Coordinates of N, CA and C in Angstrom, one line a residue:
X1 N 0.6 -16.2 15.8 CA 0.6 -14.8 15.9 C -0.3 -14.1 14.9
X2 N -1.0 -13.1 15.3 CA -1.9 -12.4 14.3 C -1.0 -11.8 13.2
X3 N -1.5 -11.8 12.0 CA -0.8 -11.4 10.9 C -1.6 -10.5 10.0
X4 N -1.0 -9.4 9.6 CA -1.6 -8.5 8.7 C -0.6 -8.0 7.7
X5 N -1.1 -7.8 6.5 CA -0.2 -7.3 5.4 C -0.6 -5.9 4.9
X6 N 0.3 -5.1 4.6 CA 0.1 -3.8 4.0 C 0.8 -3.8 2.7
X7 N 0.1 -3.8 1.6 CA 0.7 -3.7 0.3 C 0.9 -2.2 0.0
X8 N 2.1 -1.8 -0.1 CA 2.4 -0.3 -0.2 C 3.2 0.0 -1.5
X9 N 3.2 1.3 -1.8 CA 3.9 1.9 -2.9 C 3.2 3.0 -3.5
X10 N 3.8 3.6 -4.5 CA 3.2 4.8 -5.2 C 2.0 4.3 -6.0
X11 N 1.2 5.3 -6.4 CA 0.0 5.0 -7.2 C 0.5 4.4 -8.5
X12 N -0.2 3.3 -9.0 CA 0.1 2.6 -10.2 C 1.0 1.5 -10.0
X13 N 1.5 1.2 -8.8 CA 2.4 0.1 -8.6 C 1.7 -1.3 -8.6
X14 N 0.4 -1.3 -8.4 CA -0.3 -2.6 -8.4 C -0.8 -3.0 -7.0
X15 N -0.9 -2.1 -6.1 CA -1.3 -2.5 -4.7 C -2.6 -3.3 -4.6
X16 N -3.6 -2.7 -5.3 CA -4.9 -3.4 -5.2 C -4.9 -4.7 -5.8
X17 N -4.3 -4.8 -7.0 CA -4.3 -6.1 -7.7 C -3.5 -7.2 -6.9
X18 N -2.4 -6.8 -6.4 CA -1.6 -7.8 -5.6 C -2.3 -8.1 -4.3
X19 N -2.8 -7.1 -3.7 CA -3.5 -7.3 -2.4 C -4.7 -8.3 -2.5
X20 N -5.5 -8.1 -3.6 CA -6.6 -9.0 -3.8 C -6.1 -10.4 -4.1
X21 N -5.0 -10.6 -4.9 CA -4.5 -11.9 -5.2 C -3.9 -12.5 -3.9
X22 N -3.2 -11.8 -3.1 CA -2.6 -12.3 -1.9 C -3.7 -12.8 -0.9
X23 N -4.7 -11.9 -0.8 CA -5.8 -12.3 0.1 C -6.4 -13.6 -0.3
X24 N -6.6 -13.8 -1.6 CA -7.2 -15.0 -2.2 C -6.3 -16.2 -1.9
X25 N -5.0 -16.0 -2.2 CA -4.1 -17.1 -2.0 C -4.0 -17.5 -0.5
X26 N -3.9 -16.5 0.4 CA -3.8 -16.8 1.8 C -5.1 -17.1 2.5
X27 N -6.2 -16.9 1.8 CA -7.6 -17.0 2.3 C -7.8 -16.0 3.5
X28 N -7.3 -14.8 3.2 CA -7.5 -13.7 4.1 C -8.4 -12.7 3.6
X29 N -8.8 -11.7 4.4 CA -9.7 -10.7 4.0 C -8.9 -9.6 3.3
X30 N -9.5 -9.0 2.2 CA -8.8 -7.9 1.6 C -9.6 -6.6 1.8
X31 N -8.8 -5.5 2.1 CA -9.4 -4.2 2.3 C -8.8 -3.2 1.3
X32 N -9.5 -2.6 0.5 CA -9.0 -1.6 -0.4 C -8.8 -0.3 0.3
X33 N -7.6 0.1 0.5 CA -7.3 1.3 1.3 C -7.9 2.6 0.8
X34 N -8.0 2.7 -0.6 CA -8.6 3.9 -1.1 C -10.0 4.1 -0.7
X35 N -10.7 3.0 -0.4 CA -12.1 3.1 0.1 C -12.2 3.7 1.5
X36 N -11.1 3.8 2.2 CA -11.1 4.3 3.6 C -10.8 5.8 3.7
X37 N -10.5 6.4 2.5 CA -10.3 7.8 2.5 C -11.6 8.6 2.8
X38 N -11.5 9.6 3.6 CA -12.7 10.4 3.7 C -13.0 11.1 2.4
X39 N -14.3 11.4 2.2 CA -14.7 12.0 0.9 C -13.9 13.2 0.5
X40 N -13.5 14.1 1.5 CA -12.8 15.3 1.2 C -11.4 14.9 0.6
X41 N -10.8 13.8 1.1 CA -9.5 13.4 0.6 C -9.6 13.0 -0.9
X42 N -10.6 12.2 -1.1 CA -10.8 11.7 -2.5 C -11.0 12.9 -3.4
X43 N -11.8 13.9 -3.0 CA -12.1 15.0 -3.8 C -10.9 15.8 -4.0
X44 N -10.0 16.0 -3.0 CA -8.8 16.7 -3.2 C -7.9 16.1 -4.2
X45 N -7.7 14.7 -4.1 CA -6.9 14.0 -5.1 C -7.4 14.1 -6.5
X46 N -8.7 13.9 -6.6 CA -9.4 14.0 -7.9 C -9.2 15.3 -8.6
X47 N -9.0 16.4 -7.7 CA -8.8 17.7 -8.2 C -7.3 18.0 -8.5
X48 N -6.5 17.0 -8.2 CA -5.1 17.1 -8.5 C -4.3 17.8 -7.3
X49 N -4.9 17.8 -6.1 CA -4.2 18.3 -4.9 C -3.7 17.2 -4.1
X50 N -2.4 17.2 -3.8 CA -1.8 16.1 -3.0 C -2.3 16.3 -1.5
X51 N -2.4 15.2 -0.8 CA -2.7 15.2 0.6 C -1.5 15.5 1.4
X52 N -1.8 16.2 2.6 CA -0.7 16.5 3.5 C -0.9 15.5 4.7
X53 N 0.0 15.6 5.6 CA 0.0 14.6 6.8 C -1.3 14.8 7.6
X54 N -1.8 16.0 7.7 CA -3.0 16.2 8.5 C -4.2 15.5 7.8
X55 N -4.2 15.6 6.5 CA -5.3 14.9 5.7 C -5.2 13.4 5.8
X56 N -4.0 12.9 5.8 CA -3.8 11.5 5.8 C -4.0 10.8 7.2
X57 N -4.0 11.6 8.3 CA -4.1 11.0 9.6 C -5.4 10.2 9.8
X58 N -6.6 10.7 9.5 CA -7.8 9.9 9.8 C -7.8 8.7 8.9
X59 N -7.2 8.8 7.7 CA -7.2 7.6 6.8 C -6.2 6.5 7.4
X60 N -5.1 6.9 7.9 CA -4.2 6.0 8.5 C -4.8 5.3 9.7
X61 N -5.6 6.1 10.5 CA -6.3 5.6 11.6 C -7.3 4.5 11.2
X62 N -8.0 4.8 10.1 CA -9.0 3.8 9.6 C -8.3 2.5 9.1
X63 N -7.1 2.7 8.5 CA -6.4 1.5 8.1 C -5.9 0.7 9.3
X64 N -5.4 1.4 10.3 CA -4.9 0.7 11.5 C -6.1 -0.1 12.1
X65 N -7.2 0.5 12.1 CA -8.4 -0.1 12.7 C -8.8 -1.4 11.9
X66 N -8.7 -1.4 10.6 CA -8.9 -2.6 9.8 C -7.9 -3.6 10.1
X67 N -6.6 -3.2 10.2 CA -5.6 -4.2 10.5 C -5.7 -4.8 11.9
X68 N -6.3 -4.1 12.8 CA -6.5 -4.6 14.2 C -7.7 -5.5 14.3
X69 N -8.6 -5.5 13.4 CA -9.9 -6.2 13.5 C -9.7 -7.7 13.7
X70 N -8.9 -8.3 12.9 CA -8.7 -9.7 13.0 C -7.4 -10.2 12.4
X71 N -7.0 -11.4 12.6 CA -5.8 -11.9 12.0 C -6.2 -12.2 10.5
X72 N -5.2 -12.1 9.7 CA -5.4 -12.5 8.3 C -6.1 -11.4 7.5
X73 N -5.5 -10.2 7.4 CA -6.1 -9.2 6.6 C -5.0 -8.6 5.7
X74 N -5.3 -8.2 4.5 CA -4.4 -7.6 3.6 C -5.1 -6.2 3.2
X75 N -4.3 -5.1 3.4 CA -4.8 -3.8 3.1 C -3.8 -3.1 2.1
X76 N -4.4 -2.5 1.1 CA -3.6 -1.7 0.2 C -3.6 -0.3 0.8
X77 N -2.3 0.2 0.8 CA -2.1 1.6 1.4 C -0.8 2.1 0.9
X78 N -0.7 3.3 0.4 CA 0.6 3.8 -0.1 C 1.7 3.8 1.0
X79 N 1.4 4.1 2.2 CA 2.4 4.1 3.3 C 3.7 4.7 2.9
X80 N 3.7 5.8 2.2 CA 4.8 6.4 1.6 C 5.9 6.9 2.5
X81 N 5.6 7.3 3.7 CA 6.6 7.8 4.7 C 6.8 6.8 5.8
X82 N 8.0 6.8 6.3 CA 8.3 5.9 7.5 C 7.3 6.2 8.6
X83 N 7.0 7.5 8.8 CA 6.1 7.8 9.9 C 4.7 7.2 9.7
X84 N 4.3 7.1 8.5 CA 3.0 6.4 8.2 C 3.1 4.9 8.5
X85 N 4.2 4.3 8.1 CA 4.4 2.9 8.4 C 4.5 2.7 9.9
X86 N 5.2 3.6 10.6 CA 5.4 3.4 12.0 C 4.0 3.5 12.7
X87 N 3.1 4.3 12.2 CA 1.8 4.5 12.8 C 1.0 3.1 12.6
X88 N 1.2 2.5 11.5 CA 0.6 1.2 11.2 C 1.3 0.0 12.0
X89 N 2.5 0.2 12.3 CA 3.2 -0.8 13.1 C 2.7 -0.9 14.5
X90 N 1.8 0.0 14.9 CA 1.2 -0.1 16.2 C 0.3 -1.3 16.3
X91 N 0.0 -1.9 15.2 CA -0.7 -3.1 15.1 C 0.3 -4.3 15.1
X92 N 0.2 -5.2 16.1 CA 1.2 -6.3 16.2 C 1.1 -7.2 14.9
X93 N 2.3 -7.6 14.4 CA 2.4 -8.6 13.4 C 2.2 -8.0 12.0
X94 N 2.3 -6.7 11.8 CA 2.1 -6.1 10.4 C 3.4 -6.3 9.6
X95 N 3.2 -6.8 8.4 CA 4.3 -6.9 7.4 C 3.9 -6.0 6.2
X96 N 4.9 -5.3 5.7 CA 4.7 -4.5 4.5 C 5.3 -5.1 3.3
X97 N 4.6 -5.1 2.2 CA 5.2 -5.5 0.9 C 5.2 -4.2 0.0
X98 N 6.5 -3.7 -0.2 CA 6.7 -2.5 -1.0 C 6.8 -2.9 -2.5
X99 N 5.9 -2.4 -3.3 CA 6.0 -2.6 -4.7 C 6.8 -1.5 -5.3
X100 N 8.0 -1.7 -5.5 CA 8.9 -0.7 -6.0 C 8.7 -0.5 -7.5
X101 N 8.6 0.8 -7.9 CA 8.3 1.1 -9.3 C 9.0 2.4 -9.7
X102 N 9.7 2.4 -10.8 CA 10.3 3.7 -11.2 C 9.3 4.7 -11.6
X103 N 9.7 6.0 -11.5 CA 8.8 7.1 -11.8 C 8.1 7.0 -13.2
X104 N 8.9 6.7 -14.2 CA 8.4 6.7 -15.6 C 7.3 5.6 -15.8
X105 N 7.5 4.5 -15.1 CA 6.5 3.4 -15.2 C 5.2 3.8 -14.5
X106 N 5.4 4.3 -13.3 CA 4.2 4.8 -12.5 C 3.4 5.8 -13.3
X107 N 4.1 6.8 -13.8 CA 3.4 7.9 -14.6 C 2.7 7.3 -15.8
X108 N 3.3 6.3 -16.5 CA 2.6 5.7 -17.6 C 1.4 4.9 -17.2
X109 N 1.6 4.1 -16.2 CA 0.4 3.3 -15.7 C -0.8 4.1 -15.3
X110 N -0.5 5.2 -14.5 CA -1.6 6.0 -14.0 C -2.2 6.8 -15.1
X111 N -1.4 7.2 -16.0 CA -1.9 8.0 -17.2 C -2.9 7.1 -18.0
X112 N -2.6 5.8 -18.0 CA -3.4 4.9 -18.8 C -4.7 4.5 -18.1
X113 N -4.9 4.8 -16.8 CA -6.1 4.4 -16.1 C -7.2 5.3 -16.4
X114 N -8.4 4.8 -16.7 CA -9.5 5.6 -17.0 C -10.5 5.6 -15.8
X115 N -10.4 4.6 -14.9 CA -11.5 4.4 -13.9 C -11.0 4.7 -12.5
X116 N -10.1 5.6 -12.3 CA -9.5 5.8 -11.0 C -9.5 7.3 -10.7
X117 N -9.8 7.7 -9.4 CA -9.8 9.1 -9.1 C -8.5 9.8 -9.0
X118 N -7.4 9.0 -8.9 CA -6.0 9.6 -8.8 C -5.5 10.0 -10.1
X119 N -5.3 11.3 -10.4 CA -4.7 11.7 -11.7 C -3.2 11.5 -11.7
X120 N -2.7 11.4 -13.0 CA -1.3 11.2 -13.2 C -0.5 12.4 -12.7
X121 N -1.1 13.6 -12.6 CA -0.4 14.8 -12.1 C 0.1 14.6 -10.7
X122 N -0.5 13.7 -9.9 CA -0.1 13.5 -8.5 C 1.1 12.6 -8.4
X123 N 1.6 12.0 -9.5 CA 2.7 11.1 -9.4 C 3.9 11.8 -8.8
X124 N 4.2 13.0 -9.3 CA 5.3 13.8 -8.8 C 5.2 13.9 -7.2
X125 N 4.1 14.2 -6.7 CA 4.0 14.4 -5.2 C 4.2 13.1 -4.5
X126 N 3.7 12.0 -5.2 CA 3.9 10.7 -4.6 C 5.4 10.3 -4.4
X127 N 6.2 10.6 -5.5 CA 7.6 10.3 -5.4 C 8.3 11.3 -4.5
X128 N 7.8 12.5 -4.4 CA 8.4 13.5 -3.5 C 8.2 13.1 -2.0
X129 N 7.1 12.5 -1.7 CA 6.7 12.0 -0.4 C 7.4 10.7 0.0
X130 N 7.6 9.8 -1.0 CA 8.1 8.5 -0.8 C 9.4 8.5 0.0
X131 N 9.4 7.8 1.1 CA 10.7 7.5 1.9 C 10.9 6.0 1.7
X132 N 11.7 5.6 0.8 CA 11.9 4.1 0.6 C 12.2 3.4 1.9
X133 N 11.6 2.2 2.1 CA 11.8 1.5 3.3 C 13.1 0.7 3.5
X134 N 14.2 1.4 3.2 CA 15.5 0.7 3.3 C 15.8 0.4 4.8
X135 N 16.2 -0.8 5.0 CA 16.6 -1.3 6.4 C 15.5 -1.4 7.4
X136 N 14.3 -1.5 6.9 CA 13.1 -1.8 7.7 C 12.9 -3.3 7.7
X137 N 13.1 -4.0 8.7 CA 13.1 -5.5 8.7 C 11.7 -6.1 8.4
X138 N 10.7 -5.4 8.6 CA 9.3 -5.9 8.4 C 8.8 -5.5 7.0
X139 N 9.7 -5.1 6.1 CA 9.3 -4.7 4.7 C 9.9 -5.7 3.7
X140 N 9.1 -6.2 2.9 CA 9.5 -7.0 1.7 C 9.4 -6.2 0.5
X141 N 10.6 -6.0 -0.2 CA 10.5 -5.2 -1.4 C 10.4 -6.1 -2.6
X142 N 9.5 -5.7 -3.5 CA 9.3 -6.5 -4.7 C 9.3 -5.6 -5.9
X143 N 10.0 -6.0 -7.0 CA 10.1 -5.2 -8.2 C 8.7 -5.3 -8.9
X144 N 8.0 -4.1 -8.9 CA 6.7 -4.1 -9.5 C 6.7 -4.0 -11.0
X145 N 7.9 -4.0 -11.6 CA 8.0 -4.0 -13.1 C 7.9 -5.4 -13.6
X146 N 8.1 -6.4 -12.8 CA 8.1 -7.8 -13.2 C 6.7 -8.2 -13.6
X147 N 6.5 -9.4 -14.2 CA 5.2 -9.9 -14.5 C 4.4 -10.0 -13.2
X148 N 3.1 -10.0 -13.4 CA 2.3 -10.1 -12.2 C 2.5 -11.4 -11.5
X149 N 2.6 -12.5 -12.2 CA 2.9 -13.8 -11.6 C 4.2 -13.8 -10.8
X150 N 5.2 -13.2 -11.3 CA 6.5 -13.1 -10.6 C 6.3 -12.2 -9.4
X151 N 5.6 -11.1 -9.5 CA 5.4 -10.3 -8.3 C 4.7 -11.1 -7.2
X152 N 3.6 -11.7 -7.6 CA 2.8 -12.5 -6.6 C 3.6 -13.6 -6.0
X153 N 4.3 -14.4 -6.8 CA 5.1 -15.5 -6.3 C 6.3 -15.0 -5.4
X154 N 6.9 -13.9 -5.8 CA 8.0 -13.4 -5.0 C 7.5 -12.9 -3.6
X155 N 6.4 -12.2 -3.6 CA 5.8 -11.8 -2.4 C 5.4 -12.9 -1.5
X156 N 4.7 -13.9 -2.0 CA 4.3 -15.1 -1.2 C 5.5 -15.8 -0.7
X157 N 6.5 -16.1 -1.5 CA 7.7 -16.8 -1.1 C 8.5 -16.0 0.0
X158 N 8.6 -14.7 -0.2 CA 9.3 -13.9 0.8 C 8.5 -13.9 2.1
X159 N 7.2 -13.8 2.1 CA 6.4 -13.9 3.3 C 6.6 -15.2 4.0
X160 N 6.6 -16.3 3.2 CA 6.8 -17.6 3.8 C 8.2 -17.8 4.5
X161 N 9.2 -17.2 3.8 CA 10.6 -17.2 4.4 C 10.6 -16.5 5.8
X162 N 9.8 -15.5 5.9 CA 9.7 -14.7 7.2 C 8.9 -15.5 8.2
X163 N 8.3 -16.7 7.8 CA 7.5 -17.5 8.7 C 6.2 -16.8 9.0
X164 N 5.7 -16.0 8.1 CA 4.5 -15.2 8.3 C 3.4 -15.5 7.4
X165 N 3.3 -16.7 6.9 CA 2.4 -17.0 5.8 C 1.0 -17.5 6.3
X166 N 0.8 -17.5 7.6 CA -0.5 -18.0 8.1 C -0.9 -17.2 9.4
X167 N -2.1 -16.8 9.5 CA -2.5 -16.1 10.7 C -2.5 -17.1 11.9

């Protein structure tokens, strides 16, 4: 069965880092979801303006297109609302890995980043938008405060238990 992964969560949870590592471990393709934002979205976020659903729609469409291209792709995408995840579920075989992170840790991590367009001032809007994926059977939740090796190994082991570790 075709398999795709979406590494999801608020800014600062480690989506890109985990996504790259999982893609390497699984020998899959990695796609940085931030790179799929239209320029106007990136400009809005860089200016401290949160995105609304209308602004997110073309971005989610681009992510779905990447997920549909081939088996064995890992995409980083916040996927904060259930409606966003449902939109991506239109691609068969998608599994989400939710990197759960408390507000204070997210704020601290994003504040410490010097090389990213997303300012720490948007953490509040991220948490206001987040609809935790409770009771969604295709979501693996991982504690993003754990060491990176623990996060990676937990995600890989959980994926294998689902029988979803190979395209």
